[in-house]
XYZ file of C-alpha atoms in Angstrom:
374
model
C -59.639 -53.227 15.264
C -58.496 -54.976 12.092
C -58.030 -58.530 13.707
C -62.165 -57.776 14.993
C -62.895 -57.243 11.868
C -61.177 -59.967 10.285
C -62.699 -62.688 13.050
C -65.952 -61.914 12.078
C -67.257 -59.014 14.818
C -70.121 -56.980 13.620
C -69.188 -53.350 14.216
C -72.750 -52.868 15.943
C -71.827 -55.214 18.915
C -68.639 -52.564 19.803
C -70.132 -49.293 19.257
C -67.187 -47.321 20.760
C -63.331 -47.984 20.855
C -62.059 -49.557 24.229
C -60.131 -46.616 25.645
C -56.742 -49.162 25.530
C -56.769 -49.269 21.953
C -55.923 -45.790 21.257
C -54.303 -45.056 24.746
C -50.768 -44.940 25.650
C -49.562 -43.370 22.739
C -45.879 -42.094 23.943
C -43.333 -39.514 21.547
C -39.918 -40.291 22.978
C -37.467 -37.629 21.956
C -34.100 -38.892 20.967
C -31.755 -35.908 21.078
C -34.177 -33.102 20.636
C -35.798 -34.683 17.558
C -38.222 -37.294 16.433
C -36.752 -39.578 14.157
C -38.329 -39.552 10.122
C -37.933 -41.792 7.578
C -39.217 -41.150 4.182
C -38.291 -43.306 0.707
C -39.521 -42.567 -2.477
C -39.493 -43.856 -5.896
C -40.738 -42.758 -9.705
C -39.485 -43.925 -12.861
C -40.385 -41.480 -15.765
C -40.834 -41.787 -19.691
C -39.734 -38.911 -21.848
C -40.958 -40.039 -25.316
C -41.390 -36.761 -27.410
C -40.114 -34.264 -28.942
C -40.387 -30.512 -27.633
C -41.647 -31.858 -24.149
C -39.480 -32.054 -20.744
C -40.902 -33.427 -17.385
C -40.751 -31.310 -14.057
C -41.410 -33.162 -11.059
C -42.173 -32.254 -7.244
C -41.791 -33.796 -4.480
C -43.835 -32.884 -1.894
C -42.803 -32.769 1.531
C -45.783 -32.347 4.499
C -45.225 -31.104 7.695
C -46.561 -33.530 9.933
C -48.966 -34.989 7.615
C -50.148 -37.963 9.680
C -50.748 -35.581 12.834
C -52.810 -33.200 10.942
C -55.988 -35.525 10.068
C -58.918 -33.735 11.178
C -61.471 -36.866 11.938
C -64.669 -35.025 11.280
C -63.413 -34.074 7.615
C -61.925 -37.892 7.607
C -65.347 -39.454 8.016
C -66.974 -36.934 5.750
C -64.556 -38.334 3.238
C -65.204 -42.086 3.978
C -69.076 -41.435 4.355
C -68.666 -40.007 0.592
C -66.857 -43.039 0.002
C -69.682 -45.264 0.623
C -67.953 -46.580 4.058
C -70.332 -48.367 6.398
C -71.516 -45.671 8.961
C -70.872 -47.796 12.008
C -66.859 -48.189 11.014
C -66.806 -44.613 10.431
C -68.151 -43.987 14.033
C -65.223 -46.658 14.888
C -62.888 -45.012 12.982
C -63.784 -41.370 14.769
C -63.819 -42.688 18.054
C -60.631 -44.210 17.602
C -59.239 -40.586 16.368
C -60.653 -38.676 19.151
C -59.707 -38.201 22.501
C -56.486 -39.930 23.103
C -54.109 -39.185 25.654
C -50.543 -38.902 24.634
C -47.513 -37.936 26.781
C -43.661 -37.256 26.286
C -41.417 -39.423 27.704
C -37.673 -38.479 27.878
C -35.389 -40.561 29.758
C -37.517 -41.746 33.333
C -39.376 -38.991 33.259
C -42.983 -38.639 32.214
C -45.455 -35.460 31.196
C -48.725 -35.274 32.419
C -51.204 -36.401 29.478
C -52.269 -34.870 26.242
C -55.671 -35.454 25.254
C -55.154 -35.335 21.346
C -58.176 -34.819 18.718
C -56.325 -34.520 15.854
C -54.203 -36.611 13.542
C -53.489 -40.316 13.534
C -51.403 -42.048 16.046
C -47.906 -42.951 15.054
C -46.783 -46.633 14.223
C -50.500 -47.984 14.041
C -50.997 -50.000 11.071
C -54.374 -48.015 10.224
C -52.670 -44.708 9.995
C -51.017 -44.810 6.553
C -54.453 -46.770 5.113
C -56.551 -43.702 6.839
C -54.547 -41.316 5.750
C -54.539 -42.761 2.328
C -58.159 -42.428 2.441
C -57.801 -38.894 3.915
C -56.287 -38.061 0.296
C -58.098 -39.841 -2.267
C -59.563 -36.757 -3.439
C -56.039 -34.932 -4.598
C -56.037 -35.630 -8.039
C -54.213 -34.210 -10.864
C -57.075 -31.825 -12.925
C -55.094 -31.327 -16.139
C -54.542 -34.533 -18.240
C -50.991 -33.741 -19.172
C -49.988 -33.743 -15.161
C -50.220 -36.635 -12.661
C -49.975 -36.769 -9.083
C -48.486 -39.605 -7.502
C -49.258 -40.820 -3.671
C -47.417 -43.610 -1.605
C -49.225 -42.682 1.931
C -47.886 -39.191 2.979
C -45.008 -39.010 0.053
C -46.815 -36.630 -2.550
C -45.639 -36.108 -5.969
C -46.491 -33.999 -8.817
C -45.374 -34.821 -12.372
C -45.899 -32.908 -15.271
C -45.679 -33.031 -19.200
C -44.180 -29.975 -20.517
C -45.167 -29.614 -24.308
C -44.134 -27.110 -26.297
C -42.605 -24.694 -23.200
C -45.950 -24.336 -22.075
C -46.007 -24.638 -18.038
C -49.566 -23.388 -17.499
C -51.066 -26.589 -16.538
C -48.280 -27.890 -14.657
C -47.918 -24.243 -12.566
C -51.836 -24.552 -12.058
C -51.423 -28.114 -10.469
C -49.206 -27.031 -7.874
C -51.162 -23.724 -6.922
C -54.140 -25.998 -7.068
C -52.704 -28.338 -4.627
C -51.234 -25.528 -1.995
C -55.124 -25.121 -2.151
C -56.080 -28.128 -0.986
C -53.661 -28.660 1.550
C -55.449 -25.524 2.960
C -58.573 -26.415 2.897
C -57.598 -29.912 4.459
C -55.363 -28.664 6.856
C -51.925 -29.878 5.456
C -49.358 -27.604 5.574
C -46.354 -28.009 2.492
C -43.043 -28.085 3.945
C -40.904 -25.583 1.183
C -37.758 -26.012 2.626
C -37.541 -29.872 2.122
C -39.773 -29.888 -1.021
C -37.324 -30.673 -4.657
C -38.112 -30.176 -8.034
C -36.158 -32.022 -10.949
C -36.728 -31.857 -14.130
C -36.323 -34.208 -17.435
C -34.931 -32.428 -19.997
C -33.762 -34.158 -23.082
C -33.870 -31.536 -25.816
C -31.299 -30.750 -28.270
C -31.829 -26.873 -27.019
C -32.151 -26.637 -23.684
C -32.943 -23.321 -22.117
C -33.114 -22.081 -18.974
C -36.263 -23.404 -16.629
C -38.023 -20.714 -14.487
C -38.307 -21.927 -11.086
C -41.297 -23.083 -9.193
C -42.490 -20.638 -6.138
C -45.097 -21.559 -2.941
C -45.771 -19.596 -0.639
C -43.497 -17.053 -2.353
C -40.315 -19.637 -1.378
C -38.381 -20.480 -4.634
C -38.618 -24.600 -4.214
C -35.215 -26.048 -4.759
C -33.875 -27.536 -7.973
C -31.592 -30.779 -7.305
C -30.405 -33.300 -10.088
C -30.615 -36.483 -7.707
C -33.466 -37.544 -5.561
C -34.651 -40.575 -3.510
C -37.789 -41.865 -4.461
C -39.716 -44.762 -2.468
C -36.019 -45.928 -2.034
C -34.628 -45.635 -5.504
C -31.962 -42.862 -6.707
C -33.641 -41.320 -9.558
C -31.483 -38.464 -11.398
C -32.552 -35.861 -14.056
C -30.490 -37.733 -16.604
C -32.427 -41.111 -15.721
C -29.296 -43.113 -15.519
C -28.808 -45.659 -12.161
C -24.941 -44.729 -11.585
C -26.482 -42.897 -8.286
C -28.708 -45.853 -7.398
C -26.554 -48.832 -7.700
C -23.349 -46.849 -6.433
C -25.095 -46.406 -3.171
C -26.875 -50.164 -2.818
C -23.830 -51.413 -3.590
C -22.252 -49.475 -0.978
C -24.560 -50.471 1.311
C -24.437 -54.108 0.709
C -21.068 -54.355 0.922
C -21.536 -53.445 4.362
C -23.564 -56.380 4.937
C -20.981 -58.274 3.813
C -19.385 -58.085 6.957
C -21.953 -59.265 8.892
C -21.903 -62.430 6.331
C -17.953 -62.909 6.774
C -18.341 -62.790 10.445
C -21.194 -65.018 10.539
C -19.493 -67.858 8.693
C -16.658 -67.662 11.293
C -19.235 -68.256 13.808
C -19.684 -71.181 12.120
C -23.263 -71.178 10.684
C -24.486 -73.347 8.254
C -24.020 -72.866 4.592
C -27.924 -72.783 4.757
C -28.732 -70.063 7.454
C -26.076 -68.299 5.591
C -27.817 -68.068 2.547
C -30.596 -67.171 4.225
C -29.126 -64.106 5.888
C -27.983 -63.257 2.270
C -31.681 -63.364 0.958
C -32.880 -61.436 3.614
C -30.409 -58.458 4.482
C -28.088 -58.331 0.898
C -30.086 -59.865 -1.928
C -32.993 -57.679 -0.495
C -31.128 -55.038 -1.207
C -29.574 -55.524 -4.372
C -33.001 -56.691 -6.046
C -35.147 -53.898 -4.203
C -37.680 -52.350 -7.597
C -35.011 -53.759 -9.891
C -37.915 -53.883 -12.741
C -37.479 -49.925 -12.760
C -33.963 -49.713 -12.995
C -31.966 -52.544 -14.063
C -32.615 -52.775 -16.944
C -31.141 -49.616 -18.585
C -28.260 -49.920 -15.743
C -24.596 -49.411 -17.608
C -22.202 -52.741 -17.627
C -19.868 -51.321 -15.464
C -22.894 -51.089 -12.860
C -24.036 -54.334 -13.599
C -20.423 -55.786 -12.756
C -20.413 -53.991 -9.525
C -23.703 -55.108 -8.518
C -22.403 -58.949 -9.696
C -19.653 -58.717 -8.024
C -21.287 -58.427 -4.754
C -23.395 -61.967 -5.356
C -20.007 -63.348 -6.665
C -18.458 -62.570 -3.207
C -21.586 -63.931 -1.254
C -21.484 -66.877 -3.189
C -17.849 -67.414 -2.076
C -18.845 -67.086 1.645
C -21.944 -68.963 1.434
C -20.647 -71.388 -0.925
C -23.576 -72.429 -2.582
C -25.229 -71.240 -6.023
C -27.046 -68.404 -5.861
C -28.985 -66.560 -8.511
C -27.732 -63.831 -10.947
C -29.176 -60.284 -10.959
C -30.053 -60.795 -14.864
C -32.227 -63.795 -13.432
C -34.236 -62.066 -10.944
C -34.713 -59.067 -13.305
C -36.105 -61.471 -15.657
C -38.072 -63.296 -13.062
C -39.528 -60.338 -11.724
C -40.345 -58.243 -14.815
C -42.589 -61.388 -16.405
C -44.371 -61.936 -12.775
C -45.007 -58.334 -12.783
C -45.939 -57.738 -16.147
C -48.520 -60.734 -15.914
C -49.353 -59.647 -12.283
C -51.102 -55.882 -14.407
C -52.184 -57.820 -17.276
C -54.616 -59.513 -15.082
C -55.269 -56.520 -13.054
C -57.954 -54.240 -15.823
C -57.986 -51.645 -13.083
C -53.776 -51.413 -13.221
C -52.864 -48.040 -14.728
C -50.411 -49.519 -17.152
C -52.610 -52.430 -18.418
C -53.375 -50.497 -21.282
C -49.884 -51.103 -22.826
C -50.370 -54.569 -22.957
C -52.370 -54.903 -26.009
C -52.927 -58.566 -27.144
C -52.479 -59.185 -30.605
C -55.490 -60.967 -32.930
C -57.036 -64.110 -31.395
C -54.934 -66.398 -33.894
C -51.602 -64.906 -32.112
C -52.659 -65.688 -28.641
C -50.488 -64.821 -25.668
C -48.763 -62.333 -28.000
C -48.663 -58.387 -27.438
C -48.190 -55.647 -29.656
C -44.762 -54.641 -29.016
C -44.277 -50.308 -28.147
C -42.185 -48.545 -30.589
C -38.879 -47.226 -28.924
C -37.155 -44.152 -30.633
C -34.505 -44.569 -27.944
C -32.406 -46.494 -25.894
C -33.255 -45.697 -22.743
C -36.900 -46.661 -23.675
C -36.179 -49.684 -25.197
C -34.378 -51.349 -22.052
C -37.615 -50.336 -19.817
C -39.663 -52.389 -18.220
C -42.689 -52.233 -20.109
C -40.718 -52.989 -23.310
C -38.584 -55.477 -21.713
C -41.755 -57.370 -20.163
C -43.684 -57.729 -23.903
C -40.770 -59.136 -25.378
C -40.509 -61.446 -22.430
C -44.304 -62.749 -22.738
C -43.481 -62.980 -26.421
C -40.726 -65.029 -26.625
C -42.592 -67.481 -23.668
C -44.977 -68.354 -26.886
């Protein structure tokens, strides 16, 4: 449907899905199981005194096979969606045949009405716009979507948890009323918690289920922890890439060329090692920065060709990014880069950092960087 679209059809000339497009759509079971992945990642600010951050991540149970289309093109009608594409879009929803396939044999066919089918390119967009309308309704909570990965943040000021407690009964709400159904079991909570006094936090319930309280958590591929230090995070990719490694050494014994070996580097290691480095590196410890050098060091060795330092591509990436939102009004952080009077231009006020940890983030990091470049 997409490449239609994009070569010019007019949605009028194909009023209904040709029944290929949505047929065929197989669930092979691998030892009992369907195979999930989910990644997540969050960075979060702490910046006052008296307040602490809960967070909670959301876990659906089936979220992408629970679209109802009729409430979907409700939703996209609202929207302002052309009414022909969201005929398309509910034709293309409704009425396809699925089976289960383990090993040669086959079941007879499923026709399905419901939900969107797996590994189409459409399905995280639709359900995207399935879920526009979960907001947060308290300004001191936010609620933060990457397709079916759902979190809810919220400010804590002054012990008060009202808002933050109404937020998630308010969302158990509308996953009723939208048919999504909140996995407790697999749903976290962590909480930020800097104070001097901390006291014990009462636990969050849905569904009468006491959701679990963990200090770690992976977040759109990023170890966050409730002390917001990367120990967790670079311990692990560094793990990982040292894996990968291996696959380098044994390449160069197959006698690649110091080219396609840098390649493969880019690719499967540096891909790693770099992966939403704006959000972390930058208050990483030196003794994780070493580790995480030492692994380019050893690349470099094998490769043996230059190859860039992590401090590089930090600072690369954070002043591409930070001019990347600058130019973007509709970014939600473009508010922090405040341009200073017209006879400083290209300068930005700079944030004030009580701490550390808030000094080394990215948003700090990136204004001094578009400073210094004038």
């Amino acid at each position: 449907m997409c490449l239609l679209l994009r070569s010019g059809f007019r949605l009028a000339t194909l009023p209904k899905i040709p029944d290929w497009w949505s047929a065929a759509e197989i669930v092979v079971l691998l030892q009992g199981s369907p195979i999930s992945t989910e990644e997540l990642w969050s960075s979060v600010r702490v910046d006052k005194r008296n307040t602490y951050v809960r967070m909670l991540f959301i876990d659906y149970s089936s979220a992408f096979n629970t679209i109802v289309p009729s409430k979907l093109v409700i939703k996209l009608e609202t929207l302002g969606l052309d009414p022909a594409l969201c005929n398309w879009v509910l034709d293309f929803l409704t009425g396809r045949p699925q089976v289960v396939r383990v090993g040669n044999n086959i079941s007879s066919p499923l026709i399905l009405n419901t939900g969107a089918p797996q590994g189409c390119v459409l399905s995280p967009l639709l359900y995207s716009l399935f879920t526009h309308d979960c907001v947060a309704t308290h300004a001191s909570n936010s609620i933060i979507k990457f397709a079916d990965d759902t979190t809810v943040v919220g400010l804590i000021t002054n012990k008060d948890e009202t808002a933050y407690r109404e937020e998630v009964r308010a969302l158990g709400v509308w996953c009723q009323e939208n048919n999504l159904t909140l996995n407790v079991n697999k749903t976290k909570e962590m909480i930020v918690d800097f104070r001097k006094q901390q006291r014990e936090h009462p636990p969050i319930h849905i569904d009468g289920t006491v959701v679990e309280r963990v200090a770690s958590f992976k977040f759109l591929g990023i170890h966050i922890t409730d002390k917001l230090n990367w120990s967790t995070h670079t311990d692990s990719i560094v793990k990982k890439a040292q894996q990968r490694l291996f696959n380098l050494r044994r390449l160069k014994k197959f006698g690649l060329s110091p080219k396609a070996l840098t390649n493969f580097y880019r690719c499967t290691i540096e891909s790693i090692l770099a992966g939403c480095i704006t959000a972390w590196y930058g208050n990483c410890t030196a003794l994780n920065r070493k580790a995480l050098q030492r692994v380019v060091r050893s690349a470099q060795r094998i490769t043996g060709g230059k190859l860039p330092a992590l401090q590089d591509t930090y600072t690369t990436r954070c002043h591409r990014k930070a001019i990347k939102i600058i130019k973007d009004i509709n970014h939600p952080s473009h508010c922090l880069f405040t341009p200073l009077s017209s006879r400083r231009r290209g300068q930005y006020r700079c944030i004030k950092a009580g701490t550390e940890r808030l000094k080394n983030s990215f948003f700090l990091k990136a204004i001094r960087l578009l400073n210094s470049h004038h």
